PDB file of C-alpha atoms and ligand atoms in Angstrom:
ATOM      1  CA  UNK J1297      30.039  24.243   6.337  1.00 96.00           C
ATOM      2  CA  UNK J1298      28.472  21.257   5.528  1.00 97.00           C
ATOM      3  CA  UNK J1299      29.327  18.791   2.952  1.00 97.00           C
ATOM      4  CA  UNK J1300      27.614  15.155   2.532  1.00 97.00           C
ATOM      5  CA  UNK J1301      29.693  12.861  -0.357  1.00 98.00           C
ATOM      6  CA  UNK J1302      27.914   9.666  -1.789  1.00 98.00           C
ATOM      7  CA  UNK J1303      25.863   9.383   1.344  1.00 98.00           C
ATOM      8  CA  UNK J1304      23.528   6.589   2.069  1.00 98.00           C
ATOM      9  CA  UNK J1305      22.048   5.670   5.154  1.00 98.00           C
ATOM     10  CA  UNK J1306      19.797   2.340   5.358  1.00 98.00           C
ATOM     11  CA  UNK J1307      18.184   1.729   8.684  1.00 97.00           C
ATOM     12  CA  UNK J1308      18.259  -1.687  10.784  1.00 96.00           C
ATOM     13  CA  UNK J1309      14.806  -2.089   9.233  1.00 96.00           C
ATOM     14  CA  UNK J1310      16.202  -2.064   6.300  1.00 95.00           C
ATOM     15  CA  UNK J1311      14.544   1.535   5.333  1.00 95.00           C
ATOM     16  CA  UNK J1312      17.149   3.062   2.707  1.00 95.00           C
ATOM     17  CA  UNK J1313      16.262   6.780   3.865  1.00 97.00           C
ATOM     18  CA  UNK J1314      19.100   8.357   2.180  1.00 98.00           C
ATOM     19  CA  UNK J1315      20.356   6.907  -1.340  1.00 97.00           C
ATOM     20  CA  UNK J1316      23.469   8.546  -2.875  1.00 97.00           C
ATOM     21  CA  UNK J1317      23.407  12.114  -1.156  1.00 97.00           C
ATOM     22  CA  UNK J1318      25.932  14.527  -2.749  1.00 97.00           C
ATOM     23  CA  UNK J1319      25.223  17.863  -0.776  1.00 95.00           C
ATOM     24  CA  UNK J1320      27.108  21.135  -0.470  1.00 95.00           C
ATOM     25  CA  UNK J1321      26.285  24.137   2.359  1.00 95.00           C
ATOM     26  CA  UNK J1322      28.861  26.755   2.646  1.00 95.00           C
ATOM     27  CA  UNK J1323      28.894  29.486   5.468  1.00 95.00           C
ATOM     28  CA  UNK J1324      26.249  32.006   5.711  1.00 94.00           C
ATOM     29  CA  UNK J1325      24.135  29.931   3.108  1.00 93.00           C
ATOM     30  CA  UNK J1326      20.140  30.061   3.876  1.00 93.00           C
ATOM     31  CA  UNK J1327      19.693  27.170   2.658  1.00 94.00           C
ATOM     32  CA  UNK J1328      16.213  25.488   2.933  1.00 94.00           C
ATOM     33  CA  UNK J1329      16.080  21.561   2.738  1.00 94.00           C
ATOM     34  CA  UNK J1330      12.468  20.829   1.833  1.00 94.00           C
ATOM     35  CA  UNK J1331      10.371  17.758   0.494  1.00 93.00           C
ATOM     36  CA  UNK J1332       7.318  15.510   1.821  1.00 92.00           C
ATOM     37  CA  UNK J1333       7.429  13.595   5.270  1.00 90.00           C
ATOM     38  CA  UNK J1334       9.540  10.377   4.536  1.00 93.00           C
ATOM     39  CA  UNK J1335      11.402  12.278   2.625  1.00 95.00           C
ATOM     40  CA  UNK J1336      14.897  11.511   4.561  1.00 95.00           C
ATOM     41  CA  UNK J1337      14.966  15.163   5.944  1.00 94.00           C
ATOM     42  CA  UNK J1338      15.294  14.344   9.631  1.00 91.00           C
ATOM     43  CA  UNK J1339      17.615  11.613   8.607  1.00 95.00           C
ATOM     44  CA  UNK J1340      20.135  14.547   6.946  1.00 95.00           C
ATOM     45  CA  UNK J1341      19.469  16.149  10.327  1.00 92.00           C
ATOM     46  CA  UNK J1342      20.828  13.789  12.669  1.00 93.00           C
ATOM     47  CA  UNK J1343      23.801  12.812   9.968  1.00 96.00           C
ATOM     48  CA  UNK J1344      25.226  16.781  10.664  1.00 95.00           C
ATOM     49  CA  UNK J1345      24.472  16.035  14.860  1.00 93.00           C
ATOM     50  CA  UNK J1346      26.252  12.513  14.710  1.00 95.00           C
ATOM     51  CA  UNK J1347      23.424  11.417  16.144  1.00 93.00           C
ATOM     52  CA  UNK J1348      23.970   8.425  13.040  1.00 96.00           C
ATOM     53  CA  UNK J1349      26.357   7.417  11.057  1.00 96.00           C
ATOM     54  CA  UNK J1350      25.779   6.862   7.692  1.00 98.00           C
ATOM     55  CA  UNK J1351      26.152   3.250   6.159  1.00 98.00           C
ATOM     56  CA  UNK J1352      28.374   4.342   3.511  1.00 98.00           C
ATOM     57  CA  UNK J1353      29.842   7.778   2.176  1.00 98.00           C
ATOM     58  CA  UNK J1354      31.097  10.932   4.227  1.00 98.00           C
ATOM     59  CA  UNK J1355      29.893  13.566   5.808  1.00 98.00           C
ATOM     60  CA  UNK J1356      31.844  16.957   7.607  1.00 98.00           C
ATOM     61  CA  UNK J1357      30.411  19.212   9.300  1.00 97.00           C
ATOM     62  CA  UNK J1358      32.181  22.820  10.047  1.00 93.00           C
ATOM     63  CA  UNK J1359      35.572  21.177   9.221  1.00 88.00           C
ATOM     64  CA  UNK J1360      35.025  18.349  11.051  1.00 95.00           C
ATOM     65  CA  UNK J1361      35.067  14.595   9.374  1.00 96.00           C
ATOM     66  CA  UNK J1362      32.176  13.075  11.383  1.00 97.00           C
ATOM     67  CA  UNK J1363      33.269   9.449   9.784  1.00 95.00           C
ATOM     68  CA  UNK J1364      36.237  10.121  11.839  1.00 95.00           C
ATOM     69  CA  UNK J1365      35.148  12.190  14.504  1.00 95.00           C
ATOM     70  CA  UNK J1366      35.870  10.404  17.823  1.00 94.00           C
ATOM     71  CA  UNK J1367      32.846  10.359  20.483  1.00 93.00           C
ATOM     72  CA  UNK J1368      34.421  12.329  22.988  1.00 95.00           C
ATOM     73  CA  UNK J1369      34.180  15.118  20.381  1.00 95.00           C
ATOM     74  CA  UNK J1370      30.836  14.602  19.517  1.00 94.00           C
ATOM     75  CA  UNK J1371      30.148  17.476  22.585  1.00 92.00           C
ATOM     76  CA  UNK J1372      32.481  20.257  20.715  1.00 92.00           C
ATOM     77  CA  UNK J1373      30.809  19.134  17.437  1.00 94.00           C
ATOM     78  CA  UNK J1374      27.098  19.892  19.168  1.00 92.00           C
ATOM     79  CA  UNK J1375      28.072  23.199  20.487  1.00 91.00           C
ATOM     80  CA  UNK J1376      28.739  24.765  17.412  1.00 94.00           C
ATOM     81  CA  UNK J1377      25.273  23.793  16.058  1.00 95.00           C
ATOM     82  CA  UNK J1378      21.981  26.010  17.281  1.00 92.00           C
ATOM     83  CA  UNK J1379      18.430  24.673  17.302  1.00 89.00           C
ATOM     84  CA  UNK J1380      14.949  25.927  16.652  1.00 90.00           C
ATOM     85  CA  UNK J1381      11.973  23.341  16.964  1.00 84.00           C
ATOM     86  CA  UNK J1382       8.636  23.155  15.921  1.00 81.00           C
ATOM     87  CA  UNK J1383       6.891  22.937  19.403  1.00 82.00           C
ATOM     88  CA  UNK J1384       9.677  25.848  20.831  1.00 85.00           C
ATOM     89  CA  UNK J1385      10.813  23.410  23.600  1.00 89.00           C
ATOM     90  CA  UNK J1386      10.741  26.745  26.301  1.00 94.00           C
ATOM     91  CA  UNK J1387       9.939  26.393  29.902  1.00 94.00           C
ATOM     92  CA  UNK J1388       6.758  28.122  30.300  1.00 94.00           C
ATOM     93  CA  UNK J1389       6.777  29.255  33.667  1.00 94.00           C
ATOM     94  CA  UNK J1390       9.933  30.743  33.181  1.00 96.00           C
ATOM     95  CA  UNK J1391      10.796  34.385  32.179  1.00 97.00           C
ATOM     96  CA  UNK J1392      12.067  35.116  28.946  1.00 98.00           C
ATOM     97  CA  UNK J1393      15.471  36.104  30.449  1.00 98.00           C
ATOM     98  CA  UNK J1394      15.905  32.719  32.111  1.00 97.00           C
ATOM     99  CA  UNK J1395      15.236  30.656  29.422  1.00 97.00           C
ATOM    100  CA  UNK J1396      18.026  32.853  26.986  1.00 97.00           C
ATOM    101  CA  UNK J1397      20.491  32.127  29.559  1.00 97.00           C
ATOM    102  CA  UNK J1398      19.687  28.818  30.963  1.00 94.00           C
ATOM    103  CA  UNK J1399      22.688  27.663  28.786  1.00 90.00           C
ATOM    104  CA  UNK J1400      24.847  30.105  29.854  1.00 94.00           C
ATOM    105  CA  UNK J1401      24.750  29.564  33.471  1.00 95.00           C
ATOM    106  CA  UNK J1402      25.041  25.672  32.939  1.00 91.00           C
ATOM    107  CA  UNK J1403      28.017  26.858  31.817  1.00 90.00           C
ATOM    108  CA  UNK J1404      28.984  28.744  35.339  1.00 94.00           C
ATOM    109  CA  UNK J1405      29.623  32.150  32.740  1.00 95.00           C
ATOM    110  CA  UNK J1406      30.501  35.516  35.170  1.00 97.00           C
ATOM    111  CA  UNK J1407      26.959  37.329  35.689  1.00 97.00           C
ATOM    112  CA  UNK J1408      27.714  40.588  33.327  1.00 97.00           C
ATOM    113  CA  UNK J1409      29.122  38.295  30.879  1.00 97.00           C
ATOM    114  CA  UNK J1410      25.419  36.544  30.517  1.00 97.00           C
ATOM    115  CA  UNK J1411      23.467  39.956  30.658  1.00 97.00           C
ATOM    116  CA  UNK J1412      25.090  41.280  28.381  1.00 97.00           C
ATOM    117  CA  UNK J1413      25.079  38.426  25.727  1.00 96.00           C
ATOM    118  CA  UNK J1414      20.702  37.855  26.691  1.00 97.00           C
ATOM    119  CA  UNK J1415      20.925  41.938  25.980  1.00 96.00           C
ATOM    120  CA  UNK J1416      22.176  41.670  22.669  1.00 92.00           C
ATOM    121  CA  UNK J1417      20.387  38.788  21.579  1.00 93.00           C
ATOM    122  CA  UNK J1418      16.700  40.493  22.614  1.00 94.00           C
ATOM    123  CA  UNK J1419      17.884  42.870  20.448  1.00 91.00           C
ATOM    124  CA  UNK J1420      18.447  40.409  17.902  1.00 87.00           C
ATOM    125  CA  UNK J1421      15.125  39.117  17.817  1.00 88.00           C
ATOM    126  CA  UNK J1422      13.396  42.682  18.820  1.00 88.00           C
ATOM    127  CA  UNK J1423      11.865  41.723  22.452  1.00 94.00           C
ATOM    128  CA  UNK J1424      13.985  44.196  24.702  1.00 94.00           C
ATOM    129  CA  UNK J1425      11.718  45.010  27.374  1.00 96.00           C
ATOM    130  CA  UNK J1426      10.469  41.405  26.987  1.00 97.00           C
ATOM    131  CA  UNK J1427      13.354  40.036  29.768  1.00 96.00           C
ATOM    132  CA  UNK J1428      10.819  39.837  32.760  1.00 97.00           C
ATOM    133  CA  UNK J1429       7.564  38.275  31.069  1.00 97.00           C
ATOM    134  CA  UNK J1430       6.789  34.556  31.706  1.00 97.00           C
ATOM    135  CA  UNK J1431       6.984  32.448  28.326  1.00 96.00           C
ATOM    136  CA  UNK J1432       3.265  31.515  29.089  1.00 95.00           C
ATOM    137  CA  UNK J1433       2.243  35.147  28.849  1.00 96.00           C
ATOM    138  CA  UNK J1434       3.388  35.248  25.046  1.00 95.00           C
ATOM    139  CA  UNK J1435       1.789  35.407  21.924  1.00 90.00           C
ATOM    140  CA  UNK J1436       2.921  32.490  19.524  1.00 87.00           C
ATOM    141  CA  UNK J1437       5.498  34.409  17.364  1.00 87.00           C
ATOM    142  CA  UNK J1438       7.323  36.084  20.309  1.00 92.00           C
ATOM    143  CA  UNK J1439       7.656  32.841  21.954  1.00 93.00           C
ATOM    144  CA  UNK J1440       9.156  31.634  18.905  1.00 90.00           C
ATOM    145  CA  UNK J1441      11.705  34.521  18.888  1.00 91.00           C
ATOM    146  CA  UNK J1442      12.376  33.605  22.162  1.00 95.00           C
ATOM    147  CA  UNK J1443      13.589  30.243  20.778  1.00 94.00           C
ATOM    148  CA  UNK J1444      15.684  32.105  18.306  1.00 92.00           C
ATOM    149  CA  UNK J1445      17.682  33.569  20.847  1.00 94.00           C
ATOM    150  CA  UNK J1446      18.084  31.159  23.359  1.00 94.00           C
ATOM    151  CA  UNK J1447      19.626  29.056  20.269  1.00 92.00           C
ATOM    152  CA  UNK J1448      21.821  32.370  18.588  1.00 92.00           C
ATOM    153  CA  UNK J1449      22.638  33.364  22.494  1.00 94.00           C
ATOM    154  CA  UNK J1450      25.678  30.587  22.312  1.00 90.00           C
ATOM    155  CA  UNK J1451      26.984  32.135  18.892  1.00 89.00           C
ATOM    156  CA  UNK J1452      26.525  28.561  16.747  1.00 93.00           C
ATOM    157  CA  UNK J1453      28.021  28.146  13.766  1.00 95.00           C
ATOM    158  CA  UNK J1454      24.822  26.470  12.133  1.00 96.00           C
ATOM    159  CA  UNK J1455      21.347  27.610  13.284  1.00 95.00           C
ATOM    160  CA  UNK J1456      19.176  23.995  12.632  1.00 94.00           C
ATOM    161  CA  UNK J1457      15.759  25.489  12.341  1.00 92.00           C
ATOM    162  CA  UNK J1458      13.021  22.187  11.945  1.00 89.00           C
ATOM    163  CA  UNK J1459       9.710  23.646  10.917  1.00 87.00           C
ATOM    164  CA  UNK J1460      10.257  26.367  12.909  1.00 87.00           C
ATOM    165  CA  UNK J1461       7.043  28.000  11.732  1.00 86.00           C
ATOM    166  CA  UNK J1462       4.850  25.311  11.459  1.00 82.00           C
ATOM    167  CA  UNK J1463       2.786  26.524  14.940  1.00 78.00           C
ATOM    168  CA  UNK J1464       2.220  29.847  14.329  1.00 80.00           C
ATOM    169  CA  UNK J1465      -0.668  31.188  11.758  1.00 83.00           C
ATOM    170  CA  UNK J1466      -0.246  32.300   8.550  1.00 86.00           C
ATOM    171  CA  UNK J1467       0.454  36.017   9.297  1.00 85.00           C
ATOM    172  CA  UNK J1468       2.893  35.826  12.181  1.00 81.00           C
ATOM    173  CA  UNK J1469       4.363  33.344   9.806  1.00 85.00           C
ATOM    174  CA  UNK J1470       4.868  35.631   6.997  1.00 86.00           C
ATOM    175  CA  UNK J1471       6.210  38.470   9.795  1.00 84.00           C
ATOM    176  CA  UNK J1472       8.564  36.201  10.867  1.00 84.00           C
ATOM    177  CA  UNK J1473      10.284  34.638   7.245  1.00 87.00           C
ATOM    178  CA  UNK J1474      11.126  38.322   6.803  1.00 86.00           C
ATOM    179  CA  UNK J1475      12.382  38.403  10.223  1.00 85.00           C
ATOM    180  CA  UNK J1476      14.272  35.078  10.151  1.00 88.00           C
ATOM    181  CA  UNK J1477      15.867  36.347   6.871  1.00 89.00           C
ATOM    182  CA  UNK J1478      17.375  39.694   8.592  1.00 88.00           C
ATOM    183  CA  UNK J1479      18.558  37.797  11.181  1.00 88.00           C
ATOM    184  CA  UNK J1480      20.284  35.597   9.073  1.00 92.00           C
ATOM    185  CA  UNK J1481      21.967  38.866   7.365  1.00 91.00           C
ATOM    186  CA  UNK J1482      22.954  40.102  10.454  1.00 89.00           C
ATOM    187  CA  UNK J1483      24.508  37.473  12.427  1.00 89.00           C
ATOM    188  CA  UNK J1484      26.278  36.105   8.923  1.00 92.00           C
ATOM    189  CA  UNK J1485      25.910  32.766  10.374  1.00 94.00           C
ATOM    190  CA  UNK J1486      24.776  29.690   8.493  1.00 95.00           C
ATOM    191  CA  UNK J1487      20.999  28.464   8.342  1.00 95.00           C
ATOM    192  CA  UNK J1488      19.522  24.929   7.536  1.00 95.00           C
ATOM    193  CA  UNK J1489      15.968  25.280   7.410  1.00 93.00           C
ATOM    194  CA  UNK J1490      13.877  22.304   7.562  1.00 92.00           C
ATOM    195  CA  UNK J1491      10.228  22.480   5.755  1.00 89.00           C
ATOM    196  CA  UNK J1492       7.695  20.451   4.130  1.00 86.00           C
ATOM    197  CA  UNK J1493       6.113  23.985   3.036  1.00 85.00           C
ATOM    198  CA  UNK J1494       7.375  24.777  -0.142  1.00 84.00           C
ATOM    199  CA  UNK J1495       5.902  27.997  -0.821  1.00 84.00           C
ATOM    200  CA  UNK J1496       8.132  28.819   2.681  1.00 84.00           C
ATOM    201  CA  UNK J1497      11.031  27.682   0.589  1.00 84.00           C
ATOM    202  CA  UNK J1498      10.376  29.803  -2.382  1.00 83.00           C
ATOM    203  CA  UNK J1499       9.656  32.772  -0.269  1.00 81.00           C
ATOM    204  CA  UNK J1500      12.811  32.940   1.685  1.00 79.00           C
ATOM    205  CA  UNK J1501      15.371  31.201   0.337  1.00 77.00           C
ATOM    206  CA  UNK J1502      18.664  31.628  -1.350  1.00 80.00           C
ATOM    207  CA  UNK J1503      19.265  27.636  -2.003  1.00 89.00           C
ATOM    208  CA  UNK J1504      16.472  24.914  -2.114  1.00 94.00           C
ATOM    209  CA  UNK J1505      17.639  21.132  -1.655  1.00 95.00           C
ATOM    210  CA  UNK J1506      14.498  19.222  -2.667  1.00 95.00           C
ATOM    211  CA  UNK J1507      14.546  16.155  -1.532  1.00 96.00           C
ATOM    212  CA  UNK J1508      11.304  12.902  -2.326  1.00 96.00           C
ATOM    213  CA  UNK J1509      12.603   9.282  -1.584  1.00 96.00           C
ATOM    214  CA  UNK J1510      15.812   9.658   0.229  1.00 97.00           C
ATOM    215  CA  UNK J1511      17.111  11.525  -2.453  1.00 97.00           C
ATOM    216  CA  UNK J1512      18.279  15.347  -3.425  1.00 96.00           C
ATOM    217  CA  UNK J1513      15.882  15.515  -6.804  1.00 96.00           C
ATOM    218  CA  UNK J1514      17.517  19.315  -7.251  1.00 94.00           C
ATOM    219  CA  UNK J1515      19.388  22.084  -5.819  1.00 93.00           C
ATOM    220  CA  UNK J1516      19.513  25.571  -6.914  1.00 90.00           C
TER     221      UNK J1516
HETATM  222  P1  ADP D1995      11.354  13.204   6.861  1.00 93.60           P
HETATM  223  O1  ADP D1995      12.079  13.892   7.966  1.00 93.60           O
HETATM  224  O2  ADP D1995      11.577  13.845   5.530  1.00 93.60           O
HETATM  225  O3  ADP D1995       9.899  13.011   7.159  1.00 93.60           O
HETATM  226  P2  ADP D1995      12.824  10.833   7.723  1.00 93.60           P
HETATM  227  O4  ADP D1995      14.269  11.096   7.552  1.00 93.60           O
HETATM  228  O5  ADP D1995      12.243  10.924   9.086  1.00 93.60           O
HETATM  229  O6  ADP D1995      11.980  11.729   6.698  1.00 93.60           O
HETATM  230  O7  ADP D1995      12.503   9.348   7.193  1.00 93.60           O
HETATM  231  C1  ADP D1995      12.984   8.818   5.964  1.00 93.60           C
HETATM  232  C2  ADP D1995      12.593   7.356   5.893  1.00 93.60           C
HETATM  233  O8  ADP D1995      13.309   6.608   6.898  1.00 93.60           O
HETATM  234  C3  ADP D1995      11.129   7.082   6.163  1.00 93.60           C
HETATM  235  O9  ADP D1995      10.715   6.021   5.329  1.00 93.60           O
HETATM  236  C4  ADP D1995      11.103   6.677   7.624  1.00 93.60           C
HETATM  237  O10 ADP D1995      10.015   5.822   7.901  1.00 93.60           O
HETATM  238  C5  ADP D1995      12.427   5.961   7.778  1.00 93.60           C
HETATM  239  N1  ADP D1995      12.990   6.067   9.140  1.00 93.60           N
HETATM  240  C6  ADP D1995      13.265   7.205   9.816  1.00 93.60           C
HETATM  241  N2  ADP D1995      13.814   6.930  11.020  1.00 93.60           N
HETATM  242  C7  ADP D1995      13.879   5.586  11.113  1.00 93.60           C
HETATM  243  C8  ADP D1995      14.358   4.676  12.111  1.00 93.60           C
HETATM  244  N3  ADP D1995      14.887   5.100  13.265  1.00 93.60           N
HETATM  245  N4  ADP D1995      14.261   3.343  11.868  1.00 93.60           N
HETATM  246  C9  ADP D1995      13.757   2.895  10.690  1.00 93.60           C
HETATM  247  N5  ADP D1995      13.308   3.686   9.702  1.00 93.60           N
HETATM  248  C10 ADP D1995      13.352   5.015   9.915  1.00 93.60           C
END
């Protein structure tokens, strides 16, 4: 699903953020990319969005050869990718329902075809019943399930989750690693999951890239 070959990326500054990066992710991996800030993480990020290139070596992304990848693609390349950030990124004053299908009716989708995709992705993240509530009027962890599936609702092929837990306290956070990890079994999709928390790592995961310095120190 993803695959990075002798990757290096040095920025304009002249930062080498990633030296030599030799990575392998298949589908339905959990895999957990984890190592101190500076570490290049972000940097591996926005190498799998395109949103860089890297200065030499090559990088594919769900059979796609982003080297090559023309930028009129870049779009179809996105879409296949989910997101879960940190701070949520929700519209507050919005109900739960609206913000799981804001994407969907960007996207002009028939009404019944939406409902029933926001239906089975509350179930998903267990907040049926949930549709009607504002976002404000949640607790921490159920806005952060909301996030979940607004990303899952346009069936990626990679769910990109950056410190996804890093706002909510220790016991919703430990609720929701076991949660995160049955979603992951059920939708068979692949996760990249973005920490500086290693004991987060250990807990959950099924491969661990550590990464210090711009480079991959292990993986296993
Ligand atoms: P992490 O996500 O692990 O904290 P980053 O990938 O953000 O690490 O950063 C890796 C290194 O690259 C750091 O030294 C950082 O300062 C540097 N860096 C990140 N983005 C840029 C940029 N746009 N321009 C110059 N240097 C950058």
């Amino acid at each position: 699903m993803v695959e990075m070959k002798d990757v290096c990326v040095t920025y304009a500054t002249g930062v080498d953020a990633l030296h030599n990066v030799n990575l392998k992710i298949n589908d339905g991996d959990f895999a957990f990319v984890v190592g101190p800030s500076g570490a290049g993480k972000s940097t591996l990020i926005k190498l799998i969005l395109k949103e860089i290139d890297p200065t030499s070596g090559s990088v594919y992304v769900n059979g796609y050869h982003l080297n090559r990848l023309r930028r009129r693609k870049i779009p179809a390349l996105r879409r296949t990718i989910g997101f879960v950030f940190q701070d949520f990124r929700l519209i507050p004053s919005m109900t739960v329902y609206d913000n799981i299908a804001f994407g969907l009716k960007l996207k002009k989708l028939p009404k019944d075809v939406i409902d029933e995709k926001v239906r089975h992705v509350l179930d998903v993240v267990d907040l049926e019943g949930f549709e009607r509530r504002r976002v404000h009027t949640l607790s921490g962890g159920q806005q952060q399930r909301v996030a979940i599936a607004r990303a899952i609702v346009n069936e990626p092929e990679i769910l990109l989750l950056d410190e996804p837990l890093g706002a909510l306290d220790y016991k919703m956070r430990k609720e929701m690693q076991l949660e995160l990890k049955l979603m992951h079994e059920q939708l068979g999709i692949t996760f990249i999951f973005v920490t500086h928390d290693q004991e987060e790592a250990l807990t959950m995961s099924d491969k661990i890239v550590v990464m210090s310095n711009g480079e991959i120190q292990q993986v296993g």
